mmCIF file of C-alpha atoms in Angstrom:
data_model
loop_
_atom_site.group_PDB
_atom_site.id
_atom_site.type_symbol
_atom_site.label_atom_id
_atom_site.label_comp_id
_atom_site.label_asym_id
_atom_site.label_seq_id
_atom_site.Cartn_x
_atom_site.Cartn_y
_atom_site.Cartn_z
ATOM 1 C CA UNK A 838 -12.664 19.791 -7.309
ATOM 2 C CA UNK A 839 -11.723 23.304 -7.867
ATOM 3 C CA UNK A 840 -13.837 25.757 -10.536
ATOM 4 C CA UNK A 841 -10.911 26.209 -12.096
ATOM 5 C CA UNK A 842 -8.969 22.720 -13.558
ATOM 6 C CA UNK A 843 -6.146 24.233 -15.622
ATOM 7 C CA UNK A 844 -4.976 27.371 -17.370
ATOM 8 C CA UNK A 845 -3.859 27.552 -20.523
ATOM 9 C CA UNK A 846 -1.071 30.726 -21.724
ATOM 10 C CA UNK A 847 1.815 32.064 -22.550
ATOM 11 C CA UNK A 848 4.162 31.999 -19.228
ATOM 12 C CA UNK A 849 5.434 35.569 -18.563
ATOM 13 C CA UNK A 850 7.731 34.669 -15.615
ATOM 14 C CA UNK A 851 8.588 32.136 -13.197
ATOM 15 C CA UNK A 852 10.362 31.395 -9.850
ATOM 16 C CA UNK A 853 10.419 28.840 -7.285
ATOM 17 C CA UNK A 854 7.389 29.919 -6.004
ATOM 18 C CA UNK A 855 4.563 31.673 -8.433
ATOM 19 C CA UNK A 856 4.676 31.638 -12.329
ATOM 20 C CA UNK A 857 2.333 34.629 -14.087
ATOM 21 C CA UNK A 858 1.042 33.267 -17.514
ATOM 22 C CA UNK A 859 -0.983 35.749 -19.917
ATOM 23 C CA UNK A 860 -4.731 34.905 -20.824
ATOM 24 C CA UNK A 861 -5.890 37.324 -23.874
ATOM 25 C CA UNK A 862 -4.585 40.513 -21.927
ATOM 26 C CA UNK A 863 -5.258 38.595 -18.064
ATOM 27 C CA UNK A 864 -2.222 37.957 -16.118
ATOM 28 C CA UNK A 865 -2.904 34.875 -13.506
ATOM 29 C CA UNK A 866 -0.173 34.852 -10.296
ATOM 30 C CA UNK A 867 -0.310 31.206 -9.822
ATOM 31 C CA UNK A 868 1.481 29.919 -6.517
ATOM 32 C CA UNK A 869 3.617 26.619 -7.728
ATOM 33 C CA UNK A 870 5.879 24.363 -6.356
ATOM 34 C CA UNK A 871 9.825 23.952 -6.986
ATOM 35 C CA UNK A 872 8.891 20.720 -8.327
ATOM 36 C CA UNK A 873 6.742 22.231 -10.609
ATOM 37 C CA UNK A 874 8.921 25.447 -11.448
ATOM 38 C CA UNK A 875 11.549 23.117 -12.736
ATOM 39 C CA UNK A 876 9.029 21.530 -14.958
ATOM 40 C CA UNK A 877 7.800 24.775 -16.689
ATOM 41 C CA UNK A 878 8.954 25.644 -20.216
ATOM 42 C CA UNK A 879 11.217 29.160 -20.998
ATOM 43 C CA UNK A 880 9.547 32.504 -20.638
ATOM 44 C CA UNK A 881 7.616 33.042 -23.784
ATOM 45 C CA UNK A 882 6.492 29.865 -24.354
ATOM 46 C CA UNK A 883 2.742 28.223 -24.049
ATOM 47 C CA UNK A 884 1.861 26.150 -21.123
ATOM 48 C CA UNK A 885 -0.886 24.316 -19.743
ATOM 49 C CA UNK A 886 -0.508 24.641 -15.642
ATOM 50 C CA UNK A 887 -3.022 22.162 -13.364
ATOM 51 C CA UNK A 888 -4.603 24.295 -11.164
ATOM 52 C CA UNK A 889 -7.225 24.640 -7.968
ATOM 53 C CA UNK A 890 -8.690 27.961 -7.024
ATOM 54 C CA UNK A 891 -8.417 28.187 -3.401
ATOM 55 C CA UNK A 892 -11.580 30.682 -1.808
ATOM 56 C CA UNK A 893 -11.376 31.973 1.749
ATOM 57 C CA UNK A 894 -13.612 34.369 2.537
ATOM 58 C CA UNK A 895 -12.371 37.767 0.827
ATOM 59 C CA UNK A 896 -9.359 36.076 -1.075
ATOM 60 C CA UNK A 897 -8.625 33.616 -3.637
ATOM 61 C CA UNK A 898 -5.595 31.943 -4.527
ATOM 62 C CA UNK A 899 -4.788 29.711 -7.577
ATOM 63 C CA UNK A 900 -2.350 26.918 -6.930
ATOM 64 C CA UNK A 901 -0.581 25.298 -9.674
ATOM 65 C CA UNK A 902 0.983 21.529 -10.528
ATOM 66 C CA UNK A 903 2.860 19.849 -13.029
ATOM 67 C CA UNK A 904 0.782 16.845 -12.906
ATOM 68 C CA UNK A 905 -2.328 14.934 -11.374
ATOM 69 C CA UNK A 906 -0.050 13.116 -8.633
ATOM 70 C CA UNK A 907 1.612 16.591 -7.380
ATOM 71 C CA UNK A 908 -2.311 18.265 -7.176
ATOM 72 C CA UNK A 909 -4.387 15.413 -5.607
ATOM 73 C CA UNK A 910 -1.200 15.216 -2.624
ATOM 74 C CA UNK A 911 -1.941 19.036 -2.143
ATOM 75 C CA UNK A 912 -5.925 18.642 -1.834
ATOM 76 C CA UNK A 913 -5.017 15.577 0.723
ATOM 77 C CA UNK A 914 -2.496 17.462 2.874
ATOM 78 C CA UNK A 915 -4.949 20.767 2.792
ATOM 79 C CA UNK A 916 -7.595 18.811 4.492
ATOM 80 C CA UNK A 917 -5.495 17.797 7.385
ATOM 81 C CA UNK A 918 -6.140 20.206 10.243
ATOM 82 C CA UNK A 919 -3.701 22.492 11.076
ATOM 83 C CA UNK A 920 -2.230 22.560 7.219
ATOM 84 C CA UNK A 921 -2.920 25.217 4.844
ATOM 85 C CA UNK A 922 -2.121 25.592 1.044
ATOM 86 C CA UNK A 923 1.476 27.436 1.898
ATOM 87 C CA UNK A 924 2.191 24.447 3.862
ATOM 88 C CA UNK A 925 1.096 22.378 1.656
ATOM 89 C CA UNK A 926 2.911 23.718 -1.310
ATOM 90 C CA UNK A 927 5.747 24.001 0.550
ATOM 91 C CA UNK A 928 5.447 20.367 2.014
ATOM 92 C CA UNK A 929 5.037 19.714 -2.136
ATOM 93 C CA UNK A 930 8.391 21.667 -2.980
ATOM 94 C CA UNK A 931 10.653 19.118 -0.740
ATOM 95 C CA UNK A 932 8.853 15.634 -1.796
ATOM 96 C CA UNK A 933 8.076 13.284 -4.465
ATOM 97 C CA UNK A 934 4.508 12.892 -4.382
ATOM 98 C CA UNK A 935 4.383 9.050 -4.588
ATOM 99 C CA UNK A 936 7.755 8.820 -1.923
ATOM 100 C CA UNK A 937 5.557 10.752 0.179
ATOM 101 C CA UNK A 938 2.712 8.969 0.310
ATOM 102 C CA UNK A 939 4.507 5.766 0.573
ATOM 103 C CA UNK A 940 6.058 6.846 3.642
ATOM 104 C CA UNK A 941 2.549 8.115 5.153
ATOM 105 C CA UNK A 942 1.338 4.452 4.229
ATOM 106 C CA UNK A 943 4.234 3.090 6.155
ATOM 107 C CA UNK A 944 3.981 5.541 9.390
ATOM 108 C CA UNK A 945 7.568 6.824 8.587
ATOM 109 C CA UNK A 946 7.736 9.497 11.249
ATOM 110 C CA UNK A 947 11.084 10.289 11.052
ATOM 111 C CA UNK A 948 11.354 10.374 7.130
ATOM 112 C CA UNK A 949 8.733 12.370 6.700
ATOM 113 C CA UNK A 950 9.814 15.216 9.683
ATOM 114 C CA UNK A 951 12.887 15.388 7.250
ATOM 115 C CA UNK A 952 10.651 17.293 4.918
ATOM 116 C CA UNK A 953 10.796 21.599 5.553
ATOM 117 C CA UNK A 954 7.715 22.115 7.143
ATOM 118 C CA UNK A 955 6.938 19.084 8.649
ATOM 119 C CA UNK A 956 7.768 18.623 12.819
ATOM 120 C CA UNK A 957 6.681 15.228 14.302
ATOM 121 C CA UNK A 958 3.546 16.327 15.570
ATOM 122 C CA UNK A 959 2.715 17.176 12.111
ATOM 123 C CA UNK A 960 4.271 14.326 10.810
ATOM 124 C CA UNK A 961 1.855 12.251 13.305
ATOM 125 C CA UNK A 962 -1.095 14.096 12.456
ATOM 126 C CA UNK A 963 -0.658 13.737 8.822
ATOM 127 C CA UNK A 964 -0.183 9.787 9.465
ATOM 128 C CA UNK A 965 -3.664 9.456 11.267
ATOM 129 C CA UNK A 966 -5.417 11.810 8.750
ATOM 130 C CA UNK A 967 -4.307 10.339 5.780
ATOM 131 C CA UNK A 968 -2.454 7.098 5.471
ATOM 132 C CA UNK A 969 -6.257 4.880 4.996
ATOM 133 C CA UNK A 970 -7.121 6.786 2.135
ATOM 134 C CA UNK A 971 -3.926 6.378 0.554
ATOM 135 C CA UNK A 972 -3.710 2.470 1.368
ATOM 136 C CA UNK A 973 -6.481 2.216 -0.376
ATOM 137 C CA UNK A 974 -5.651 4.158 -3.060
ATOM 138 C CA UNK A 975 -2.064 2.120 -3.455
ATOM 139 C CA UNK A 976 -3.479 0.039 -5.432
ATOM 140 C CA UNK A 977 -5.165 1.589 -8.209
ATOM 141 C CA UNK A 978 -4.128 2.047 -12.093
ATOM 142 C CA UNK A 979 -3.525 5.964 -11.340
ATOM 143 C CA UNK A 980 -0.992 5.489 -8.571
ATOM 144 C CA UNK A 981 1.080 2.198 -10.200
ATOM 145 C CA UNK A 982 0.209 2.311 -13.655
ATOM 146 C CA UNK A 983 -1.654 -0.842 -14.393
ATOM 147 C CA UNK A 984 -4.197 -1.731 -16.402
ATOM 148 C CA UNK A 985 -7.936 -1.042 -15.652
ATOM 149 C CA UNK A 986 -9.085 -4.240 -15.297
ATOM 150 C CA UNK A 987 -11.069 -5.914 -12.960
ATOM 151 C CA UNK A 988 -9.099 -9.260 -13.003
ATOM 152 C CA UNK A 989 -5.638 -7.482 -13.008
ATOM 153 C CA UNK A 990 -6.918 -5.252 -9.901
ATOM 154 C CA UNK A 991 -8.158 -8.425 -8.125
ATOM 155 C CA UNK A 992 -4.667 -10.298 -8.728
ATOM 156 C CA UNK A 993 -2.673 -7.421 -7.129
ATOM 157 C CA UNK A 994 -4.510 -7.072 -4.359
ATOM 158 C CA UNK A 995 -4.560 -10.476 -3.729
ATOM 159 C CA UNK A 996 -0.674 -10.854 -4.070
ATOM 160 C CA UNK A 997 -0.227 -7.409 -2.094
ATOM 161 C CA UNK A 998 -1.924 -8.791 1.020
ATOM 162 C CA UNK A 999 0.187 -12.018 0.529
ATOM 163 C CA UNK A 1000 3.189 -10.212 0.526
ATOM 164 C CA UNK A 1001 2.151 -7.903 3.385
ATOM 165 C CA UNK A 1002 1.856 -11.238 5.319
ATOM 166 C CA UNK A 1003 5.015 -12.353 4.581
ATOM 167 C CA UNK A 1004 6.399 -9.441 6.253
ATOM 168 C CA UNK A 1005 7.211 -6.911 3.671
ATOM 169 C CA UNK A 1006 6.508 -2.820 3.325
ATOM 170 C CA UNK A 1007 3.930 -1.318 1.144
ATOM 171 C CA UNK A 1008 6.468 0.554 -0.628
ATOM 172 C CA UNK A 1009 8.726 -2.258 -1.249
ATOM 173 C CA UNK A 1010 5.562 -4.344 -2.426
ATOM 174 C CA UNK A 1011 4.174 -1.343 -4.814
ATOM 175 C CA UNK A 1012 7.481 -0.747 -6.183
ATOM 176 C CA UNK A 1013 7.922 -4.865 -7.070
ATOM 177 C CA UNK A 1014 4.645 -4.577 -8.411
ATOM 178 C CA UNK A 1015 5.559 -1.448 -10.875
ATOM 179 C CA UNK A 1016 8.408 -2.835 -12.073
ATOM 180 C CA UNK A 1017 6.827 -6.372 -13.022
ATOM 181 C CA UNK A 1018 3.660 -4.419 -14.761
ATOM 182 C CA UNK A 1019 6.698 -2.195 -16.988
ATOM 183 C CA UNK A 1020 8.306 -5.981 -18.042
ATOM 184 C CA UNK A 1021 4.642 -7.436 -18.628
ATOM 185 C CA UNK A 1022 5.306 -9.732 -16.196
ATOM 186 C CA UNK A 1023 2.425 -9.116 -13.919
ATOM 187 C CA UNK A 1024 0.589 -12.486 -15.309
ATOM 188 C CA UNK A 1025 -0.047 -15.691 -14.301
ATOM 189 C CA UNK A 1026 -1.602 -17.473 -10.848
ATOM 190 C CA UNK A 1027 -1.270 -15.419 -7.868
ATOM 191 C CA UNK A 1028 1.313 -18.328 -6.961
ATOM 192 C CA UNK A 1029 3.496 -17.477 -9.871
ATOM 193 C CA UNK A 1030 3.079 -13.684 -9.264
ATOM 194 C CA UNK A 1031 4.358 -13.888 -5.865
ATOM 195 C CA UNK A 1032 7.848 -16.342 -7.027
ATOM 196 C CA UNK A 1033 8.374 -13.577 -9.182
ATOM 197 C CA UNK A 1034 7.627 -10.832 -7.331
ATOM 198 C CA UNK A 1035 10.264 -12.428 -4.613
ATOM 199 C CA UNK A 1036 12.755 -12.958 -6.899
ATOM 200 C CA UNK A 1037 12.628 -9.104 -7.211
ATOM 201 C CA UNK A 1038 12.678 -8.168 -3.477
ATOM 202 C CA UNK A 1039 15.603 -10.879 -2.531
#
């Protein structure tokens, strides 16, 4: 994790691509993301920004993110060889974090070389770098909101790998899954689960 987790300040400018907050008399250039520009408050105003410090021998940059999602993409995508943190932030300003990773997870080639930035080569390399880590990721709390329970955890897993049997996308399956956890209908047997879950992809 970066030295640096977040900066607190008043925000002095923005654009698409850097905002400049005021620390006590410090100004920080902090490299953002459209995504995250269009999230920031009016000049003047305090915000908190997400950051990581990024060190390469004589220079340091500070990224910065709206949220959790948007920074842990950017720490993913900078470990793939061959991608910076330009690329990255630029891969960041024509995505949806959690679209993106859903269509790494699936091996979408072609949606993903729709992104600025990203050729099919890339788009390849990105697949075979990433997309474990992220399946097993798909399933936690942080990326679809459930609870953090052990019994919960077990239940989804169990009725994701059903479901994957049956023929249907990781996306389509996490997506179900969301939207039965926001009704508080994510209960019951695996059996009963997996009717309803069904009932939601027909």
């Amino acid at each position: 994790m970066s030295l640096i987790d977040s900066i607190s300040g008043k925000l002095l400018s923005k654009s698409p691509a850097e905002a400049v907050l005021d620390i006590s008399g410090i100004r920080f250039r902090i490299n953002i993301s459209l995504s995250t520009y269009e999230n920031l408050p009016d000049n003047g105003a305090d915000v908190e920004i997400l950051t990581y410090l990024h060190v390469k021998e004589d220079l340091l940059d500070l990224y910065g993110f709206k949220d959790l999602s948007e920074r842990s993409l950017f720490i993913h995508l900078n470990s793939v060889s061959g991608i910076g943190p330009r690329s990255a932030m630029n891969i960041l300003s024509g995505t949806d974090p959690n679209k993106f990773k859903n269509q790494i997870i699936d091996g979408d080639v072609k949606s993903l070389t729709v992104i600025p930035g990203i050729g099919t080569k890339t788009a390849k390399r990105i697949i075979v770098e990433l997309r474990e880590n992220f399946i097993e990721n798909s399933l936690s709390k942080n990326e679809l909101g459930f609870l953090d329970d052990d019994t919960n955890n077990a239940l989804i897993k169990d009725v994701n790998s059903a479901l994957q049997s049956l023929g249907y996308k990781t996306n389509q399956i996490n997506n179900t899954l969301s939207e039965l956890n926001k009704m508080g209908e994510l209960t019951g047997s695996i059996e009963e689960v997996i009717r309803k879950a069904l009932s939601k992809m027909i």
